[in-house]
Amino acid sequence: MDYFLTEEQQMIRDLAKEIADEKVMPVRAELDEKEEFPWDIMKTLAQSDFMGIYIPEEYGGMGKGGFEFSLAVEELSRACLGVSTSYAANALGTYPILLYGSEAQKKKYLPEIASGQRLVAFGLTEANAGSDAAGVQTTAKLEGNEYVLNGTKQWITNGGEAEIYTIIAMTDKNKGARGASAFIVEKGTPGFTFGKKENKLGIRASSTRELVFENCRIPKENLISKEGMGFIVAMKTLDKSRTGVGAQGVGVAQGAFDAAANYARERHQFGQPVISFQAVQHMLADMATQIEAARALVYSVAKYVDSGMKDVSKESAMAKLFATDVAMKVTIDAVQVMGGAGYMREYPVEKMMRDAKILQIYEGTNQIQRNVIGQALIKETARKKD
Amino acid sequence: MNIIVCIKQVPDTAEIRINPETNTLMREGVPSIINPFDLHALEAGIKIKEQLGGKVLVLTMGPPQAETALREAISIGADEAVLLSDRAFAGSDTWATSYILAQAVRKLGADIIFCGKQAIDGDTAQVGPETAEFLGIPHISYVIKIEEIKDNYIRVQRLMDEGYDIVESGLPVLLTVVKELNQPRMPSLKGKMAAKKAEIKKMGQAEIEADENNIGLKGSPTQVKNIFAPQVKTERKMLAGAPEEQVDALIAELRGIKCL
Ligand SMILES: Cc1cc2nc3c(=O)[nH]c(=O)nc-3n(C[C@H](O)[C@H](O)[C@H](O)COP(=O)(O)OP(=O)(O)OC[C@H]3O[C@@H](n4cnc5c(N)ncnc54)[C@H](O)[C@@H]3O)c2cc1C
Ligand SMILES: Cc1cc2nc3c(=O)[nH]c(=O)nc-3n(C[C@H](O)[C@H](O)[C@H](O)COP(=O)(O)OP(=O)(O)OC[C@H]3O[C@@H](n4cnc5c(N)ncnc54)[C@H](O)[C@@H]3O)c2cc1C
């Protein structure tokens, strides 16, 4: 379907497609097998200006929005979700600075993020703080001109590889969620080390690691916004980034569909291509319809978010929820359409199925997305009543 | 550092298709690309610019459509582009092409000129060295590594059948490069936007002050008698039977031709 992209949007999509086809496709199976971080690809993306698509031009970016970013994410996800996760997590880590950073913080960090010189990661989750993000136990205590961080973040994408980390820690435990604050911590700061690297079901090219803070001292200026703003920073960041996860869903589903449809045309049984069986056609028809619906939703929500609307939690949750549920279903069906071949590592769809599962879990599980949507609906209906 | 990279637009196919009547390449319907070797030449030029400053100019002789190749080069990182296009250039062989490129380089000025090792369509590998001869400057062909480059000095490795030579030269110099030299980068978004807006400078016979007797068909000493794709005449034998029988038959075959 034609979404009437502008010339620049087409250019972004086409170049992302070229990079996906030429640089990602040929190595994705190996990256998955070896669980290797895709440095070469990240460098290509940096050199081709993809790291700063959504960063304003005054800080060295392309000055585009989340929609253009989503176009790039979708194309990369069509080839490999491990690669696109590493790419998208960079934006997740950058949003706190972009949305709430001081002018000095933006000037210091955004240009090197936009150029891809340094990667970024976002650290919210902890052993006791998953869906219940208010359970964060990492502390940040102001001592003179420094904050002292103590605690452990777990399952942080780009952990170890990134050089800039935006971290949520408690500055006042008594205040609960209102006692959290956001900080910038640079790799190499004494007291900041990395724990074990996780061995995962999917997105194995991406790095998922523990961040360990032991009396880690950072300058006071590294506080993002004000003390107590940590959760607002985190929630607004996730509102921005969730359409990107939706775009990942659209991309991986499209990749799986393409592989399955091609195979079904070439594979013969009972003297005919399996695509000629109506049962197979109907699966493909459902897959294609779901993908297009997901894409239409993700694109319109991305544009809605870019328009500067204040409260986009419900819509961004819908885009993430729908597109990632579609991704899971479509990748499972792609394996089914391909039969035994779909189950084999020689073909790309078993990896896509393993990869797709994460989309229903990270950046808020799909149950949590439903909670977000539900809470918004309660508010809306209450408002309509009076 | 003023760097000129000579690029040629070629048809995107390894397959040679020749019009049997005119003995010329049939280009219709075949998409055009930048000669793959020239992408490595461009990458080398951009790397030197990134290291030492200066600018990279891409230069091509060809029909007006060759402008697409120049714009693509800008999207990858070239700063300027010049298209040498003139009816009088039509039918130029390698000698005339080299003369035309050399005349243009004289006008434009350069410290280093890069060419690909060869074009995948013409395949002669003559244009680089010939251009250097017309310019009266040194050339180093088949460059596989640039070891050092500074003011008025360059040291490179030149690929040989066995190993490599280390060659030093002053500047200006012309280098022809092989694919092992580097990994060409992809275009960038900013490059693509610049490419869309970039002004492609056009130069013809008058602008480069080319002698009409040295250009086009008239200036081309090469007479093409016949062009054909050489037939691949390898014998083929299919082995049949159970795997064991096939293995035995294969061993017998290989013994027969004294391979075992
Ligand atoms: C590969 C990977 C990469 C990640 N990258 C990052 C990162 O870069 N940065 C970061 O901060 N975090 C990251 N995470 C963490 C991720 O965001 C969390 O895993 C996620 O938010 C879910 O938390 P949990 O795993 O603790 O699940 P839990 O919260 O323990 O949930 C368990 C189950 O209970 C359900 N559940 C929990 N609460 C509710 C509720 N109130 N209502 C209904 N159902 C509920 C959940 O939906 C889920 O099904 C990553 C995780 C993974 C696996
Ligand atoms: C047998 C034969 C018959 C031909 N007949 C005709 C004809 O009838 N009409 C006609 O128009 N052409 C004809 N050509 C093509 C013409 O001679 C070549 O395009 C040109 O001389 C370049 O030679 P090449 O392709 O062998 O390049 P090579 O010498 O292999 O190229 C080496 C490098 O030189 C540079 N280079 C080469 N050509 C150009 C260019 N045009 N602009 C900028 N840089 C360049 C590139 O960096 C390239 O990598 C013919 C070629 C051959 C071999």
mmCIF file of C-alpha atoms in Angstrom, chain A residues 67 243 297-316:
data_model
loop_
_atom_site.group_PDB
_atom_site.id
_atom_site.type_symbol
_atom_site.label_atom_id
_atom_site.label_comp_id
_atom_site.label_asym_id
_atom_site.label_seq_id
_atom_site.Cartn_x
_atom_site.Cartn_y
_atom_site.Cartn_z
ATOM 1 C CA PHE A 67 7.763 8.586 12.140
ATOM 2 C CA THR A 243 5.846 3.303 18.256
ATOM 3 C CA LEU A 297 -1.797 2.048 13.022
ATOM 4 C CA VAL A 298 1.923 2.455 13.720
ATOM 5 C CA TYR A 299 2.319 5.103 11.022
ATOM 6 C CA SER A 300 -0.642 7.140 12.156
ATOM 7 C CA VAL A 301 0.298 6.951 15.836
ATOM 8 C CA ALA A 302 3.904 7.897 15.012
ATOM 9 C CA LYS A 303 2.634 10.964 13.168
ATOM 10 C CA TYR A 304 0.241 11.734 16.017
ATOM 11 C CA VAL A 305 3.100 11.572 18.532
ATOM 12 C CA ASP A 306 5.267 13.771 16.272
ATOM 13 C CA SER A 307 2.507 16.351 16.068
ATOM 14 C CA GLY A 308 3.397 17.304 19.640
ATOM 15 C CA MET A 309 0.232 16.079 21.342
ATOM 16 C CA LYS A 310 0.699 16.135 25.099
ATOM 17 C CA ASP A 311 -0.771 12.840 26.177
ATOM 18 C CA VAL A 312 -0.047 9.997 23.784
ATOM 19 C CA SER A 313 0.212 7.104 26.258
ATOM 20 C CA LYS A 314 -2.935 5.355 25.096
ATOM 21 C CA GLU A 315 -2.218 5.661 21.388
ATOM 22 C CA SER A 316 1.429 4.639 21.622
#
